[in-house]
């Protein structure tokens, strides 16, 4: 199927030139970029479609400054659109949350579902005793109900498991 060839389009030597470049300033004011093809982004997102071809159309601007995302997060979203296999285990809680924000902003429903599924699959690794309060706080701060509900559920489960482990230790019982 043609979809398996899409990740190749992100390589410089693919022969199909990109027509949009997203620019990011990091903490050291260094400019980083993510290159892409407007058509592929528009096919994946009605927001990109309107931005590049519809009522929100910019004046043939090839460089777009992105101020509400880190380059790595935005690049991962683009790689997802290009059907690149992502290593979900490499992403921490903040990365997942930032990626969810981008998926919400650009209305990429499949990516949002994949992020929630990844967090749920990895819940024991993503949320633990060291960051459970941070996860609970993030659940309270996020405006996106599906993400908020999942983080809250995982935080409560983690705290309950920690409480059970503590009770087992205090009674001198073995697991």
Backbone as a printed PyTorch tensor [residue, N CA C, xyz], in Angstrom:
tensor([[[  0.8360,  -1.1840,   0.0000],
         [  0.0000,   0.0000,   0.0000],
         [  0.8830,   1.2510,   0.0000]],

        [[  0.4090,   2.3070,  -0.5810],
         [  1.1700,   3.5500,  -0.7050],
         [  1.4760,   4.1950,   0.6380]],

        [[  0.6430,   3.9880,   1.6450],
         [  0.8370,   4.6120,   2.9540],
         [  2.1710,   4.2320,   3.5780]],

        [[  2.6460,   3.0220,   3.3160],
         [  3.9240,   2.6070,   3.9090],
         [  5.0960,   3.3880,   3.3290]],

        [[  4.9140,   4.0210,   2.1640],
         [  5.9720,   4.8090,   1.5400],
         [  5.9870,   6.2660,   1.9930]],

        [[  4.9670,   6.7030,   2.6960],
         [  4.8880,   8.1000,   3.1210],
         [  6.0680,   8.5410,   3.9850]],

        [[  6.5460,   7.7380,   4.9450],
         [  7.6800,   8.2090,   5.7490],
         [  8.9020,   8.5750,   4.9120]],

        [[  9.0610,   7.9520,   3.7570],
         [ 10.1990,   8.2590,   2.8820],
         [ 10.1460,   9.6960,   2.3880]],

        [[  8.9550,  10.2720,   2.3180],
         [  8.8010,  11.6480,   1.8310],
         [  9.4460,  12.6690,   2.7600]],

        [[  9.7310,  12.2880,   4.0010],
         [ 10.3730,  13.2060,   4.9440],
         [ 11.8850,  13.2710,   4.7450]],

        [[ 12.4410,  12.3470,   3.9950],
         [ 13.8800,  12.3370,   3.7560],
         [ 14.2510,  13.3470,   2.6710]],

        [[ 15.3870,  13.9910,   2.8380],
         [ 15.8580,  15.0030,   1.9010],
         [ 16.0080,  14.4390,   0.4950]],

        [[ 16.4720,  13.2110,   0.3970],
         [ 16.7700,  12.6220,  -0.9010],
         [ 15.5790,  11.9010,  -1.5470]],

        [[ 14.3710,  12.1650,  -1.0920],
         [ 13.2030,  11.4600,  -1.6400],
         [ 12.8320,  11.9490,  -3.0400]],

        [[ 13.2600,  13.1350,  -3.4120],
         [ 12.9660,  13.6530,  -4.7390],
         [ 11.7010,  14.4850,  -4.8260]],

        [[ 10.9040,  14.4980,  -3.7830],
         [  9.6790,  15.3130,  -3.7630],
         [  9.9280,  16.4700,  -2.7960]],

        [[ 10.0950,  17.6790,  -3.3210],
         [ 10.4270,  18.8000,  -2.4320],
         [  9.2620,  19.1570,  -1.5000]],

        [[  9.6190,  19.5410,  -0.2970],
         [  8.6080,  20.0010,   0.6540],
         [  8.1730,  21.4090,   0.2430]],

        [[  7.0050,  21.8310,   0.7150],
         [  6.5210,  23.1630,   0.3590],
         [  6.1000,  23.9960,   1.5620]],

        [[  6.4210,  23.5080,   2.7630],
         [  6.1780,  24.2990,   3.9660],
         [  7.2600,  23.9470,   4.9850]],

        [[  7.6640,  24.9680,   5.7130],
         [  8.6900,  24.7870,   6.7350],
         [  8.1920,  25.4380,   8.0170]],

        [[  8.1130,  24.6490,   9.0850],
         [  7.6830,  25.1480,  10.3860],
         [  8.9340,  25.4640,  11.1980]],

        [[  8.9700,  26.6630,  11.7730],
         [ 10.1540,  27.1310,  12.4940],
         [  9.8640,  27.2350,  13.9860]],

        [[ 10.8640,  26.8710,  14.7870],
         [ 10.7550,  26.8470,  16.2470],
         [ 12.0050,  27.4670,  16.8460]],

        [[ 11.8380,  28.2700,  17.8760],
         [ 12.9820,  28.7850,  18.6290],
         [ 13.0780,  27.9900,  19.9140]],

        [[ 14.2640,  27.4510,  20.1840],
         [ 14.4410,  26.7350,  21.4420],
         [ 14.8920,  27.7110,  22.5250]],

        [[ 15.1910,  27.1890,  23.7040],
         [ 15.5590,  28.0480,  24.8350],
         [ 16.8030,  28.8880,  24.5690]],

        [[ 17.6930,  28.3950,  23.7270],
         [ 18.9180,  29.1320,  23.4200],
         [ 18.7320,  30.0580,  22.2130]],

        [[ 17.4860,  30.2490,  21.7810],
         [ 17.1340,  31.0950,  20.6450],
         [ 17.6060,  30.5270,  19.3050]],

        [[ 18.0640,  29.2740,  19.3100],
         [ 18.4290,  28.6140,  18.0620],
         [ 17.1520,  28.2360,  17.3180]],

        [[ 17.1520,  28.4320,  16.0120],
         [ 15.9710,  28.1140,  15.2110],
         [ 16.0860,  26.6910,  14.6910]],

        [[ 15.0350,  25.9040,  14.9630],
         [ 14.9360,  24.5400,  14.4520],
         [ 13.7670,  24.5040,  13.4820]],

        [[ 13.7260,  23.4850,  12.6350],
         [ 12.6700,  23.4340,  11.6390],
         [ 12.1210,  22.0290,  11.4650]],

        [[ 10.9230,  21.9950,  10.9120],
         [ 10.2760,  20.7560,  10.4710],
         [  9.7280,  21.0610,   9.0780]],

        [[ 10.1530,  20.2830,   8.1010],
         [  9.6710,  20.4610,   6.7300],
         [  8.5880,  19.4310,   6.4370]],

        [[  7.6420,  19.8260,   5.5770],
         [  6.5400,  18.9170,   5.2480],
         [  5.9350,  19.3070,   3.9090]],

        [[  4.9230,  18.5410,   3.5240],
         [  4.1630,  18.7830,   2.3010],
         [  2.7520,  19.2150,   2.7010]],

        [[  2.3470,  20.3680,   2.2260],
         [  1.0290,  20.9070,   2.5800],
         [ -0.0940,  19.9280,   2.2740]],

        [[ -0.0200,  19.2800,   1.1260],
         [ -1.0800,  18.3750,   0.7060],
         [ -1.2710,  17.2310,   1.7010]],

        [[ -0.1710,  16.6470,   2.1830],
         [ -0.2840,  15.5300,   3.1230],
         [ -0.8160,  16.0000,   4.4750]],

        [[ -0.3710,  17.1630,   4.9200],
         [ -0.8850,  17.7020,   6.1810],
         [ -2.3800,  18.0080,   6.0540]],

        [[ -2.7730,  18.5840,   4.9030],
         [ -4.1790,  18.9250,   4.6740],
         [ -5.0520,  17.6740,   4.5970]],

        [[ -4.5030,  16.5870,   4.0790],
         [ -5.2710,  15.3390,   3.9990],
         [ -5.5320,  14.7570,   5.3880]],

        [[ -4.6390,  15.0350,   6.3230],
         [ -4.7660,  14.4830,   7.6760],
         [ -5.5350,  15.3840,   8.6310]],

        [[ -5.6230,  16.6700,   8.3070],
         [ -6.1940,  17.6250,   9.2550],
         [ -7.0150,  18.6880,   8.5360]],

        [[ -8.2740,  18.8320,   8.9510],
         [ -9.0930,  19.8790,   8.3580],
         [ -8.5680,  21.2650,   8.7140]],

        [[ -7.8480,  21.3810,   9.8300],
         [ -7.2470,  22.6640,  10.2070],
         [ -6.1560,  23.0330,   9.2040]],

        [[ -5.2740,  22.0950,   8.9020],
         [ -4.2460,  22.3530,   7.8890],
         [ -4.8850,  22.5910,   6.5230]],

        [[ -5.9440,  21.8650,   6.2340],
         [ -6.6190,  22.0240,   4.9430],
         [ -7.1320,  23.4580,   4.7760]],

        [[ -7.7930,  23.9770,   5.8010],
         [ -8.2960,  25.3550,   5.7450],
         [ -7.1420,  26.3580,   5.7090]],

        [[ -6.0910,  26.0480,   6.4700],
         [ -4.9390,  26.9380,   6.5740],
         [ -4.2280,  27.0720,   5.2260]],

        [[ -4.0160,  25.9570,   4.5520],
         [ -3.2560,  25.9690,   3.3070],
         [ -4.1060,  26.1720,   2.0570]],

        [[ -5.3740,  25.7340,   2.0780],
         [ -6.1720,  25.7340,   0.8590],
         [ -7.5460,  26.3750,   1.0020]],

        [[ -7.9630,  26.6680,   2.2090],
         [ -9.3210,  27.1480,   2.4080],
         [ -9.4070,  28.5770,   2.8530]],

        [[-10.3930,  28.8390,   3.6900],
         [-10.6990,  30.1990,   4.1180],
         [ -9.6080,  30.8210,   4.9870]],

        [[ -8.7870,  30.0020,   5.6370],
         [ -7.7010,  30.5250,   6.4730],
         [ -6.3910,  30.6320,   5.6830]],

        [[ -6.4480,  30.4390,   4.3730],
         [ -5.2790,  30.3490,   3.5060],
         [ -4.3250,  31.5270,   3.7010]],

        [[ -3.0610,  31.1950,   3.9270],
         [ -2.0020,  32.1970,   4.0450],
         [ -1.5150,  32.5500,   2.6410]],

        [[ -0.8620,  33.6610,   2.4890],
         [ -0.3610,  34.0990,   1.1870],
         [  0.9080,  33.3460,   0.7950]],

        [[  0.7500,  32.1370,   0.3090],
         [  1.8520,  31.3380,  -0.2230],
         [  3.0740,  31.3110,   0.6990]],

        [[  2.8620,  31.5250,   1.9730],
         [  3.9540,  31.5580,   2.9270],
         [  4.4820,  30.1530,   3.1550]],

        [[  5.7640,  29.9670,   2.8950],
         [  6.3670,  28.6530,   3.0680],
         [  6.9270,  28.4640,   4.4710]],

        [[  7.2850,  29.5590,   5.1450],
         [  7.8240,  29.4840,   6.4980],
         [  6.7400,  29.8850,   7.4930]],

        [[  6.5080,  29.0110,   8.4640],
         [  5.4860,  29.2490,   9.4760],
         [  6.1410,  29.1230,  10.8480]],

        [[  6.0640,  30.1720,  11.6470],
         [  6.6330,  30.1150,  12.9910],
         [  5.6030,  29.4940,  13.9340]],

        [[  6.0550,  28.4930,  14.6880],
         [  5.2130,  27.8200,  15.6750],
         [  5.7340,  28.2040,  17.0570]],

        [[  4.8630,  28.7880,  17.8740],
         [  5.3020,  29.2690,  19.1890],
         [  4.7300,  28.4560,  20.3540]],

        [[  3.7890,  27.5670,  20.0780],
         [  3.1450,  26.8360,  21.1760],
         [  3.5310,  25.3590,  21.2200]],

        [[  4.6610,  25.0120,  20.6230],
         [  5.1020,  23.6230,  20.6280],
         [  6.6200,  23.5650,  20.5180]],

        [[  7.1700,  22.5260,  21.1120],
         [  8.5930,  22.2440,  20.8980],
         [  8.7350,  21.5460,  19.5450]],

        [[  9.8600,  21.7340,  18.9260],
         [ 10.1160,  21.1670,  17.6080],
         [  9.9650,  19.6510,  17.6240]],

        [[ 10.4570,  18.9960,  18.6650],
         [ 10.4130,  17.5420,  18.7420],
         [  8.9750,  17.0180,  18.7710]],

        [[  8.1080,  17.7160,  19.4610],
         [  6.7060,  17.3120,  19.5710],
         [  6.0000,  17.4990,  18.2250]],

        [[  6.1910,  18.6570,  17.6180],
         [  5.5580,  18.9350,  16.3290],
         [  6.0680,  17.9580,  15.2740]],

        [[  7.3620,  17.6910,  15.3000],
         [  7.9560,  16.7440,  14.3450],
         [  7.3280,  15.3620,  14.5100]],

        [[  7.0930,  14.9490,  15.7360],
         [  6.4590,  13.6510,  15.9820],
         [  5.0450,  13.6280,  15.4070]],

        [[  4.3180,  14.7370,  15.5430],
         [  2.9790,  14.8030,  14.9580],
         [  3.0590,  14.6650,  13.4360]],

        [[  4.0010,  15.3530,  12.8210],
         [  4.1710,  15.2620,  11.3680],
         [  4.5630,  13.8410,  10.9680]],

        [[  5.4480,  13.2280,  11.7300],
         [  5.8470,  11.8470,  11.4350],
         [  4.6480,  10.9040,  11.5350]],

        [[  3.7800,  11.1320,  12.4870],
         [  2.5570,  10.3350,  12.5950],
         [  1.7010,  10.5060,  11.3370]],

        [[  1.5370,  11.7490,  10.9000],
         [  0.7570,  12.0190,   9.6880],
         [  1.3670,  11.2880,   8.4950]],

        [[  2.6780,  11.2220,   8.4560],
         [  3.3860,  10.5570,   7.3610],
         [  3.4640,   9.0380,   7.5530]],

        [[  2.7360,   8.5450,   8.5270],
         [  2.6300,   7.1030,   8.7590],
         [  3.9430,   6.4660,   9.2240]],

        [[  4.8050,   7.2620,   9.8510],
         [  6.0550,   6.7210,  10.3710],
         [  5.7640,   5.9520,  11.6600]],

        [[  6.4040,   4.8090,  11.8290],
         [  6.2490,   4.0080,  13.0430],
         [  6.8820,   4.7710,  14.2090]],

        [[  6.1030,   5.0510,  15.2360],
         [  6.6010,   5.8020,  16.3920],
         [  6.9180,   4.8510,  17.5340]],

        [[  7.9560,   5.1800,  18.2930],
         [  8.3170,   4.4100,  19.4820],
         [  7.6390,   5.0720,  20.6830]],

        [[  6.4080,   4.6810,  20.9520],
         [  5.6250,   5.2950,  22.0170],
         [  6.2680,   5.1250,  23.3800]],

        [[  7.0520,   4.0760,  23.5630],
         [  7.7180,   3.8370,  24.8480],
         [  8.7810,   4.8820,  25.1580]],

        [[  9.2480,   5.5920,  24.1530],
         [ 10.2980,   6.5950,  24.3520],
         [  9.7450,   7.9200,  24.8750]],

        [[  8.4240,   8.0720,  24.9060],
         [  7.8150,   9.3360,  25.2870],
         [  7.3970,   9.3340,  26.7530]],

        [[  7.7450,  10.4080,  27.4620],
         [  7.3210,  10.5260,  28.8520],
         [  5.9410,  11.1970,  28.9190]],

        [[  5.4600,  11.3900,  30.1260],
         [  4.1310,  11.9380,  30.3400],
         [  3.9700,  13.3280,  29.7280]],

        [[  4.9700,  14.1810,  29.9150],
         [  4.8690,  15.5400,  29.3700],
         [  4.8670,  15.5420,  27.8420]],

        [[  5.6680,  14.6560,  27.2580],
         [  5.6940,  14.5770,  25.7960],
         [  4.3360,  14.1280,  25.2720]],

        [[  3.7760,  13.0740,  25.9030],
         [  2.4400,  12.6060,  25.5080],
         [  1.4180,  13.7510,  25.6080]],

        [[  1.4660,  14.4930,  26.7050],
         [  0.5010,  15.5810,  26.9180],
         [  0.6810,  16.6940,  25.8900]],

        [[  1.9270,  17.0390,  25.5950],
         [  2.2010,  18.0720,  24.5950],
         [  1.7550,  17.6230,  23.2110]],

        [[  1.9800,  16.3590,  22.9080],
         [  1.5650,  15.8110,  21.6210],
         [  0.0340,  15.7950,  21.5220]],

        [[ -0.6290,  15.4780,  22.6350],
         [ -2.0940,  15.4910,  22.6510],
         [ -2.6150,  16.8990,  22.3580]],

        [[ -1.9660,  17.8960,  22.9500],
         [ -2.3630,  19.2910,  22.7000],
         [ -2.2850,  19.6010,  21.2040]],

        [[ -1.2010,  19.1950,  20.5490],
         [ -1.0420,  19.4430,  19.1200],
         [ -2.1080,  18.6920,  18.3100]],

        [[ -2.3620,  17.4490,  18.6880],
         [ -3.3810,  16.6580,  17.9890],
         [ -4.7600,  17.2980,  18.1390]],

        [[ -5.0250,  17.8450,  19.2930],
         [ -6.2900,  18.5480,  19.5280],
         [ -6.3460,  19.8360,  18.7020]],

        [[ -5.2790,  20.5930,  18.7220],
         [ -5.2280,  21.8720,  18.0100],
         [ -5.4400,  21.6830,  16.5070]],

        [[ -4.8330,  20.6370,  15.9550],
         [ -4.9240,  20.4080,  14.5100],
         [ -5.9950,  19.3760,  14.1500]],

        [[ -6.7920,  18.9810,  15.1350],
         [ -7.9440,  18.0990,  14.9280],
         [ -7.5550,  16.7890,  14.2360]],

        [[ -6.6140,  16.0830,  14.8470],
         [ -6.1660,  14.7930,  14.3170],
         [ -6.6360,  13.7170,  15.2970]],

        [[ -7.8700,  13.2720,  15.0950],
         [ -8.5310,  12.3580,  16.0170],
         [ -7.8080,  11.0350,  16.2010]],

        [[ -7.2810,  10.4600,  15.1230],
         [ -6.5700,   9.1810,  15.2500],
         [ -5.3470,   9.3170,  16.1510]],

        [[ -4.6500,  10.4380,  16.0480],
         [ -3.4700,  10.6590,  16.8860],
         [ -3.8780,  10.8090,  18.3490]],

        [[ -4.9580,  11.5290,  18.6070],
         [ -5.4240,  11.6610,  19.9930],
         [ -5.7430,  10.2920,  20.5800]],

        [[ -6.4250,   9.4630,  19.8270],
         [ -6.7720,   8.1160,  20.3040],
         [ -5.5120,   7.2820,  20.5420]],

        [[ -4.5510,   7.4040,  19.6500],
         [ -3.2960,   6.6510,  19.8020],
         [ -2.5220,   7.1010,  21.0410]],

        [[ -2.5220,   8.3850,  21.3220],
         [ -1.8390,   8.9160,  22.5100],
         [ -2.4950,   8.3770,  23.7780]],

        [[ -3.8190,   8.4400,  23.8390],
         [ -4.5300,   7.9200,  25.0180],
         [ -4.2690,   6.4350,  25.1930]],

        [[ -4.2700,   5.6980,  24.1070],
         [ -3.9920,   4.2660,  24.1550],
         [ -2.5690,   4.0040,  24.6440]],

        [[ -1.6260,   4.7950,  24.1670],
         [ -0.2290,   4.6440,  24.5900],
         [ -0.0690,   4.9210,  26.0830]],

        [[ -0.7010,   5.9910,  26.5580],
         [ -0.6150,   6.3180,  27.9900],
         [ -1.2100,   5.1870,  28.8170]],

        [[ -2.3460,   4.6640,  28.3810],
         [ -3.0010,   3.5800,  29.1230],
         [ -2.1420,   2.3150,  29.1280]],

        [[ -1.5600,   1.9720,  27.9730],
         [ -0.7030,   0.7770,  27.8830],
         [  0.5250,   0.9050,  28.7710]],

        [[  1.0480,   2.1050,  28.8580],
         [  2.2930,   2.3240,  29.5920],
         [  2.0810,   2.9560,  30.9610]],

        [[  0.8660,   2.9290,  31.4500],
         [  0.5310,   3.6900,  32.6500],
         [  1.4760,   3.4140,  33.8210]],

        [[  1.8990,   2.1790,  33.9920],
         [  2.8020,   1.8670,  35.1080],
         [  4.1830,   2.4720,  34.9320]],

        [[  4.5790,   2.6950,  33.6930],
         [  5.9000,   3.2680,  33.4290],
         [  5.8460,   4.7880,  33.3510]],

        [[  4.7340,   5.3070,  32.8840],
         [  4.6000,   6.7540,  32.7120],
         [  4.2780,   7.4360,  34.0380]],

        [[  3.4120,   6.8270,  34.8160],
         [  3.0380,   7.3950,  36.1180],
         [  3.4730,   6.4200,  37.2020]],

        [[  4.2850,   6.9330,  38.1250],
         [  4.7770,   6.1120,  39.2330],
         [  4.7950,   6.9530,  40.5010]],

        [[  5.2940,   6.3740,  41.5640],
         [  5.2980,   7.0590,  42.8540],
         [  6.0640,   8.3850,  42.8000]],

        [[  7.0860,   8.4560,  41.9490],
         [  7.8980,   9.6730,  41.8520],
         [  7.1820,  10.8310,  41.1660]],

        [[  6.2350,  10.5360,  40.2790],
         [  5.5780,  11.6300,  39.5510],
         [  4.0500,  11.5860,  39.5970]],

        [[  3.4950,  10.7930,  40.5060],
         [  2.0390,  10.6520,  40.5460],
         [  1.3410,  11.9780,  40.8640]],

        [[  1.9250,  12.7780,  41.7400],
         [  1.3050,  14.0660,  42.0570],
         [  1.3900,  15.0200,  40.8650]],

        [[  2.4810,  14.9360,  40.1350],
         [  2.6300,  15.7350,  38.9110],
         [  1.5700,  15.3150,  37.8780]],

        [[  1.3520,  14.0160,  37.7510],
         [  0.3330,  13.5120,  36.8170],
         [ -1.0590,  13.9730,  37.2370]],

        [[ -1.3300,  13.9140,  38.5310],
         [ -2.6400,  14.3580,  39.0320],
         [ -2.8180,  15.8600,  38.7980]],

        [[ -1.7620,  16.6130,  39.0090],
         [ -1.8170,  18.0520,  38.7690],
         [ -2.0520,  18.3370,  37.2920]],

        [[ -1.3630,  17.6030,  36.4300],
         [ -1.5520,  17.7610,  34.9870],
         [ -2.9860,  17.4100,  34.5910]],

        [[ -3.5460,  16.3980,  35.2270],
         [ -4.9410,  16.0140,  34.9520],
         [ -5.8840,  17.1700,  35.2800]],

        [[ -5.5880,  17.8810,  36.3580],
         [ -6.4280,  19.0110,  36.7470],
         [ -6.2490,  20.2390,  35.8810]],

        [[ -5.0800,  20.3730,  35.2620],
         [ -4.7790,  21.5590,  34.4530],
         [ -5.2050,  21.4310,  32.9970]],

        [[ -5.2110,  20.2130,  32.4860],
         [ -5.5110,  20.0600,  31.0610],
         [ -6.9690,  20.3620,  30.7760]],

        [[ -7.2070,  20.9830,  29.6570],
         [ -8.5580,  21.3510,  29.2570],
         [ -9.2320,  20.2540,  28.4410]],

        [[ -8.4990,  19.2030,  28.1420],
         [ -9.0110,  18.1490,  27.2750],
         [ -9.5220,  16.9970,  28.1270]],

        [[-10.8130,  16.8500,  28.1800],
         [-11.4630,  15.9050,  29.0800],
         [-10.9700,  14.4630,  28.9450]],

        [[-10.8160,  13.9120,  27.7400],
         [-10.3500,  12.5210,  27.6590],
         [ -8.9660,  12.3250,  28.2910]],

        [[ -8.0640,  13.2660,  28.0400],
         [ -6.7220,  13.1790,  28.6280],
         [ -6.7800,  13.3890,  30.1310]],

        [[ -7.5380,  14.3650,  30.5760],
         [ -7.6870,  14.6520,  31.9890],
         [ -8.2480,  13.4430,  32.7440]],

        [[ -9.3110,  12.8460,  32.2160],
         [ -9.9270,  11.6870,  32.8650],
         [ -8.9640,  10.5070,  32.9650]],

        [[ -8.2110,  10.2620,  31.8960],
         [ -7.2600,   9.1470,  31.9010],
         [ -6.1480,   9.3840,  32.9110]],

        [[ -5.5890,  10.5830,  32.9420],
         [ -4.5120,  10.8800,  33.8950],
         [ -5.0140,  10.7910,  35.3270]],

        [[ -6.2230,  11.2590,  35.5690],
         [ -6.8080,  11.1660,  36.9090],
         [ -6.9740,   9.7020,  37.3140]],

        [[ -7.5220,   8.8960,  36.4140],
         [ -7.7370,   7.4770,  36.6960],
         [ -6.4010,   6.7630,  36.9900]],

        [[ -5.3910,   7.0410,  36.1830],
         [ -4.0830,   6.4120,  36.3800],
         [ -3.4520,   6.8780,  37.6890]],

        [[ -3.6030,   8.1570,  38.0170],
         [ -3.0450,   8.6880,  39.2670],
         [ -3.6990,   8.0390,  40.4800]],

        [[ -5.0120,   7.9280,  40.4500],
         [ -5.7360,   7.2980,  41.5630],
         [ -5.3210,   5.8330,  41.7010]],

        [[ -5.2140,   5.1310,  40.5850],
         [ -4.7920,   3.7290,  40.6070],
         [ -3.3860,   3.5980,  41.1800]],

        [[ -2.4870,   4.4700,  40.7590],
         [ -1.1080,   4.4340,  41.2550],
         [ -1.0650,   4.6740,  42.7570]],

        [[ -1.8090,   5.6790,  43.2180],
         [ -1.8380,   5.9610,  44.6520],
         [ -2.4370,   4.8020,  45.4420]],

        [[ -3.4720,   4.1860,  44.9070],
         [ -4.0850,   3.0370,  45.5840],
         [ -3.1010,   1.8730,  45.6600]],

        [[ -2.3770,   1.6180,  44.5750],
         [ -1.3910,   0.5380,  44.5790],
         [ -0.2640,   0.8200,  45.5610]],

        [[  0.1630,   2.0740,  45.6380],
         [  1.2140,   2.4460,  46.5950],
         [  0.7250,   2.2570,  48.0270]],

        [[ -0.5320,   2.5940,  48.2670],
         [ -1.1220,   2.4400,  49.5980],
         [ -1.2090,   0.9620,  49.9770]],

        [[ -1.5870,   0.1290,  49.0130],
         [ -1.6670,  -1.3170,  49.2630],
         [ -0.2810,  -1.8730,  49.5460]],

        [[  0.7150,  -1.4520,  48.7450],
         [  2.0920,  -1.9130,  48.9770],
         [  2.5700,  -1.5000,  50.3690]],

        [[  2.2250,  -0.2820,  50.7620],
         [  2.6140,   0.1930,  52.0950],
         [  1.9680,  -0.6230,  53.1860]],

        [[  0.6980,  -0.9750,  53.0170],
         [  0.0040,  -1.7920,  54.0050],
         [  0.6310,  -3.1720,  54.0850]],

        [[  0.9620,  -3.7360,  52.9410],
         [  1.5880,  -5.0730,  52.9140],
         [  2.9180,  -5.0220,  53.6420]],

        [[  3.7090,  -3.9920,  53.4140],
         [  5.0070,  -3.8680,  54.0910],
         [  4.8210,  -3.6740,  55.5910]],

        [[  3.8540,  -2.8550,  55.9780],
         [  3.6810,  -2.5550,  57.4070],
         [  3.2180,  -3.7860,  58.1910]],

        [[  2.5340,  -4.7270,  57.5340],
         [  2.1090,  -5.9520,  58.1910],
         [  3.1360,  -7.0710,  58.0350]],

        [[  4.2240,  -6.7670,  57.3410],
         [  5.2690,  -7.7700,  57.1500],
         [  4.8580,  -8.8910,  56.2120]],

        [[  3.9020,  -8.6230,  55.3630],
         [  3.4440,  -9.6410,  54.4210],
         [  4.2740,  -9.5940,  53.1480]],

        [[  4.3200, -10.7020,  52.4500],
         [  5.0140, -10.7690,  51.1670],
         [  3.9760, -10.6600,  50.0580]],

        [[  4.4270, -10.1900,  48.9060],
         [  3.5180, -10.0540,  47.7590],
         [  3.0530, -11.3810,  47.2630]]])
